[in-house]
mmCIF file of C-alpha atoms in Angstrom:
data_model
loop_
_atom_site.group_PDB
_atom_site.id
_atom_site.type_symbol
_atom_site.label_atom_id
_atom_site.label_comp_id
_atom_site.label_asym_id
_atom_site.label_seq_id
_atom_site.Cartn_x
_atom_site.Cartn_y
_atom_site.Cartn_z
ATOM 1 C CA MET A 1 -32.188 -39.251 45.776
ATOM 2 C CA TYR A 2 -33.781 -42.274 44.311
ATOM 3 C CA GLN A 3 -36.185 -44.639 45.603
ATOM 4 C CA ALA A 4 -37.030 -48.321 45.644
ATOM 5 C CA GLY A 5 -39.135 -49.025 42.448
ATOM 6 C CA ASP A 6 -37.897 -46.012 40.353
ATOM 7 C CA THR A 7 -37.117 -47.151 36.979
ATOM 8 C CA ALA A 8 -35.432 -45.311 33.837
ATOM 9 C CA LEU A 9 -34.765 -45.884 30.303
ATOM 10 C CA VAL A 10 -31.029 -45.509 29.381
ATOM 11 C CA ILE A 11 -28.598 -45.899 26.366
ATOM 12 C CA THR A 12 -25.300 -47.344 27.918
ATOM 13 C CA VAL A 13 -22.497 -46.243 26.453
ATOM 14 C CA PRO A 14 -19.337 -48.892 26.898
ATOM 15 C CA GLU A 15 -17.229 -46.725 24.613
ATOM 16 C CA ALA A 16 -17.380 -44.042 27.180
ATOM 17 C CA GLU A 17 -15.698 -46.089 30.241
ATOM 18 C CA PRO A 18 -12.185 -45.842 29.174
ATOM 19 C CA VAL A 19 -12.584 -42.206 28.853
ATOM 20 C CA VAL A 20 -14.720 -41.078 31.839
ATOM 21 C CA GLY A 21 -15.085 -44.351 34.213
ATOM 22 C CA GLY A 22 -12.593 -43.266 36.731
ATOM 23 C CA TRP A 23 -13.802 -39.842 36.946
ATOM 24 C CA ARG A 24 -17.410 -41.420 37.300
ATOM 25 C CA GLU A 25 -16.388 -43.645 40.054
ATOM 26 C CA ARG A 26 -15.060 -40.750 42.114
ATOM 27 C CA PHE A 27 -17.786 -38.066 41.281
ATOM 28 C CA ASP A 28 -20.900 -39.508 39.824
ATOM 29 C CA PRO A 29 -23.000 -41.204 42.575
ATOM 30 C CA MET A 30 -24.995 -43.421 39.762
ATOM 31 C CA ALA A 31 -21.780 -45.237 38.980
ATOM 32 C CA ALA A 32 -21.628 -46.056 42.690
ATOM 33 C CA ASP A 33 -25.170 -47.456 42.313
ATOM 34 C CA GLY A 34 -24.548 -49.686 39.152
ATOM 35 C CA ILE A 35 -25.435 -47.793 36.243
ATOM 36 C CA PRO A 36 -22.626 -47.423 33.808
ATOM 37 C CA ALA A 37 -21.972 -44.673 31.509
ATOM 38 C CA HIS A 38 -25.196 -43.790 29.627
ATOM 39 C CA LEU A 39 -27.483 -41.600 27.847
ATOM 40 C CA THR A 40 -30.808 -41.306 29.724
ATOM 41 C CA VAL A 41 -33.845 -41.543 27.297
ATOM 42 C CA LEU A 42 -36.191 -41.136 30.226
ATOM 43 C CA TYR A 43 -36.231 -40.593 33.985
ATOM 44 C CA PRO A 44 -37.754 -41.031 35.888
ATOM 45 C CA PHE A 45 -40.206 -44.018 34.005
ATOM 46 C CA LEU A 46 -42.767 -45.631 35.651
ATOM 47 C CA ARG A 47 -42.996 -47.353 38.930
ATOM 48 C CA GLN A 48 -41.439 -50.878 38.441
ATOM 49 C CA ASP A 49 -44.842 -52.445 40.280
ATOM 50 C CA GLY A 50 -46.706 -50.390 37.208
ATOM 51 C CA ILE A 51 -44.394 -52.238 34.480
ATOM 52 C CA ASP A 52 -45.959 -55.357 32.916
ATOM 53 C CA ASP A 53 -46.089 -57.464 29.808
ATOM 54 C CA GLY A 54 -48.098 -54.844 28.178
ATOM 55 C CA VAL A 55 -45.435 -52.190 29.035
ATOM 56 C CA LEU A 56 -42.880 -54.061 28.067
ATOM 57 C CA GLY A 57 -44.489 -54.984 24.702
ATOM 58 C CA ALA A 58 -45.060 -51.316 24.021
ATOM 59 C CA LEU A 59 -41.621 -50.661 24.993
ATOM 60 C CA ALA A 60 -40.452 -53.067 22.453
ATOM 61 C CA ALA A 61 -42.818 -51.969 19.999
ATOM 62 C CA LEU A 62 -41.908 -48.449 20.239
ATOM 63 C CA PHE A 63 -38.065 -48.505 20.097
ATOM 64 C CA GLY A 64 -38.508 -51.229 17.385
ATOM 65 C CA GLY A 65 -39.801 -48.353 15.359
ATOM 66 C CA HIS A 66 -36.645 -46.468 15.673
ATOM 67 C CA ARG A 67 -33.509 -46.824 13.935
ATOM 68 C CA ALA A 68 -29.958 -47.764 15.483
ATOM 69 C CA PHE A 69 -27.510 -44.848 15.006
ATOM 70 C CA ASP A 70 -24.082 -43.698 15.866
ATOM 71 C CA VAL A 71 -23.027 -40.918 17.675
ATOM 72 C CA SER A 72 -19.637 -39.183 18.643
ATOM 73 C CA PHE A 73 -18.397 -37.552 21.677
ATOM 74 C CA ARG A 74 -16.097 -34.311 20.635
ATOM 75 C CA GLU A 75 -16.880 -32.097 23.527
ATOM 76 C CA CYS A 76 -17.826 -31.336 27.070
ATOM 77 C CA GLY A 77 -20.581 -29.316 28.491
ATOM 78 C CA ARG A 78 -21.747 -28.144 31.750
ATOM 79 C CA PHE A 79 -24.772 -27.567 34.353
ATOM 80 C CA PRO A 80 -24.295 -25.902 37.380
ATOM 81 C CA GLY A 81 -21.745 -28.400 39.383
ATOM 82 C CA LEU A 82 -22.450 -31.047 36.451
ATOM 83 C CA LEU A 83 -19.841 -31.892 33.830
ATOM 84 C CA TYR A 84 -20.981 -33.982 30.563
ATOM 85 C CA LEU A 85 -20.121 -35.440 27.424
ATOM 86 C CA ALA A 86 -22.543 -34.112 24.561
ATOM 87 C CA PRO A 87 -23.490 -36.517 21.868
ATOM 88 C CA GLU A 88 -23.468 -35.742 18.277
ATOM 89 C CA PRO A 89 -25.978 -35.763 16.769
ATOM 90 C CA ASP A 90 -28.371 -35.704 19.690
ATOM 91 C CA GLY A 91 -31.418 -35.637 17.784
ATOM 92 C CA PRO A 92 -31.960 -39.412 17.951
ATOM 93 C CA VAL A 93 -31.853 -39.357 21.567
ATOM 94 C CA ARG A 94 -33.993 -36.683 21.683
ATOM 95 C CA ALA A 95 -36.620 -38.630 19.438
ATOM 96 C CA LEU A 96 -36.522 -41.383 21.772
ATOM 97 C CA THR A 97 -37.210 -39.798 24.628
ATOM 98 C CA ARG A 98 -39.995 -37.686 23.017
ATOM 99 C CA ALA A 99 -41.482 -40.838 21.553
ATOM 100 C CA VAL A 100 -41.574 -42.333 25.309
ATOM 101 C CA HIS A 101 -42.929 -39.281 26.733
ATOM 102 C CA ALA A 102 -45.822 -38.911 24.019
ATOM 103 C CA ARG A 103 -46.839 -42.720 24.835
ATOM 104 C CA TRP A 104 -46.471 -41.892 28.631
ATOM 105 C CA PRO A 105 -47.245 -38.491 29.388
ATOM 106 C CA GLU A 106 -47.404 -38.775 33.080
ATOM 107 C CA ALA A 107 -43.844 -39.515 32.974
ATOM 108 C CA PRO A 108 -41.990 -36.535 31.698
ATOM 109 C CA PRO A 109 -38.335 -36.294 31.553
ATOM 110 C CA TYR A 110 -36.865 -35.445 35.011
ATOM 111 C CA ARG A 111 -40.325 -34.636 36.309
ATOM 112 C CA GLY A 112 -40.448 -31.676 33.906
ATOM 113 C CA ARG A 113 -37.914 -29.960 35.807
ATOM 114 C CA PHE A 114 -35.654 -29.196 32.693
ATOM 115 C CA GLY A 115 -38.210 -28.319 29.756
ATOM 116 C CA ASP A 116 -36.283 -30.121 26.937
ATOM 117 C CA PRO A 117 -33.259 -31.850 28.276
ATOM 118 C CA ALA A 118 -29.894 -32.200 26.571
ATOM 119 C CA PRO A 119 -28.948 -35.603 26.141
ATOM 120 C CA HIS A 120 -25.433 -36.154 27.699
ATOM 121 C CA VAL A 121 -23.265 -38.491 29.704
ATOM 122 C CA THR A 122 -22.694 -37.548 33.193
ATOM 123 C CA ILE A 123 -18.925 -37.321 34.115
ATOM 124 C CA THR A 124 -19.167 -35.253 37.607
ATOM 125 C CA GLN A 125 -22.119 -34.224 39.790
ATOM 126 C CA GLY A 126 -21.951 -31.873 42.731
ATOM 127 C CA GLN A 127 -18.552 -30.670 42.209
ATOM 128 C CA ASP A 128 -17.151 -26.860 42.267
ATOM 129 C CA PRO A 129 -15.496 -25.584 38.766
ATOM 130 C CA VAL A 130 -11.941 -26.208 40.359
ATOM 131 C CA VAL A 131 -12.590 -30.189 39.750
ATOM 132 C CA LEU A 132 -14.737 -29.739 37.004
ATOM 133 C CA ASP A 133 -11.838 -27.760 35.057
ATOM 134 C CA ARG A 134 -9.491 -30.526 36.229
ATOM 135 C CA VAL A 135 -11.679 -33.404 35.092
ATOM 136 C CA GLU A 136 -12.524 -31.346 31.748
ATOM 137 C CA ALA A 137 -8.841 -31.154 30.854
ATOM 138 C CA ASP A 138 -8.518 -35.029 31.370
ATOM 139 C CA VAL A 139 -11.130 -35.730 29.560
ATOM 140 C CA ARG A 140 -10.648 -33.276 26.606
ATOM 141 C CA ASP A 141 -7.327 -35.014 25.794
ATOM 142 C CA LYS A 142 -9.321 -38.500 25.181
ATOM 143 C CA LEU A 143 -11.927 -37.064 22.562
ATOM 144 C CA PRO A 144 -13.136 -37.783 20.125
ATOM 145 C CA PHE A 145 -14.531 -41.194 20.345
ATOM 146 C CA GLY A 146 -17.500 -43.003 18.684
ATOM 147 C CA ALA A 147 -20.537 -45.108 19.909
ATOM 148 C CA SER A 148 -22.754 -47.396 18.437
ATOM 149 C CA VAL A 149 -26.454 -46.882 19.662
ATOM 150 C CA ARG A 150 -28.337 -50.633 19.139
ATOM 151 C CA SER A 151 -30.730 -50.843 22.369
ATOM 152 C CA VAL A 152 -32.391 -48.871 25.197
ATOM 153 C CA GLU A 153 -32.396 -50.630 28.798
ATOM 154 C CA LEU A 154 -35.010 -50.613 31.332
ATOM 155 C CA VAL A 155 -32.939 -50.153 34.776
ATOM 156 C CA ALA A 156 -34.783 -50.097 38.185
ATOM 157 C CA HIS A 157 -33.634 -48.956 41.561
ATOM 158 C CA ASP A 158 -34.187 -51.678 44.537
ATOM 159 C CA GLY A 159 -33.416 -49.018 46.885
ATOM 160 C CA THR A 160 -29.633 -49.461 46.887
ATOM 161 C CA VAL A 161 -28.499 -50.109 43.495
ATOM 162 C CA TRP A 162 -29.669 -49.970 39.968
ATOM 163 C CA SER A 163 -29.837 -53.279 37.531
ATOM 164 C CA SER A 164 -31.061 -53.861 34.067
ATOM 165 C CA ARG A 165 -34.686 -55.267 34.113
ATOM 166 C CA ALA A 166 -35.045 -55.408 29.995
ATOM 167 C CA GLU A 167 -33.347 -54.537 26.749
ATOM 168 C CA PHE A 168 -35.221 -53.341 23.722
ATOM 169 C CA MET A 169 -33.480 -53.299 20.387
ATOM 170 C CA LEU A 170 -33.754 -50.594 18.224
ATOM 171 C CA GLY A 171 -35.001 -51.159 14.446
ATOM 172 C CA GLY A 172 -32.768 -52.095 11.685
ATOM 173 C CA GLN A 173 -31.003 -54.464 13.602
ATOM 174 C CA GLU A 174 -29.726 -58.086 11.915
ATOM 175 C CA PRO A 175 -30.605 -60.841 14.280
ATOM 176 C CA SER A 176 -27.799 -62.059 15.860
#
């Protein structure tokens, strides 16, 4: 599914781990491949060998021009075979995706397969409706919860696992 050198831009959502972490470990291959619960800003991004200091600087400037924001997760949603958490509001995540794609039009979200993809935290992939129903019932009992979005990570796949390569702070942050 993923190849060595693939990259993505993601917003990690550590607040989701107590709610969905166990299910993701069982039913989301990305969890086993090193990616925590997250909202995808753009996958696939550029190939890793095409990311240089100029690209990193452009990403830092782009994300620095967007304000940090908070989201809440109140409900689950489904795509065929997939259960996810939907962020509210989803507009700030969509704005980040549009901005990155506008700057790098050669990297359409999900290779252009889904048009304007809905931001989401994947809980399960490739499961039948009975499993989705069981997982959703458990997750629903743990909602709502909130999350603070302060940065976007560039992650890369080495052929086996994903790992963080850079973190870009959103604007409006106080220095730590």
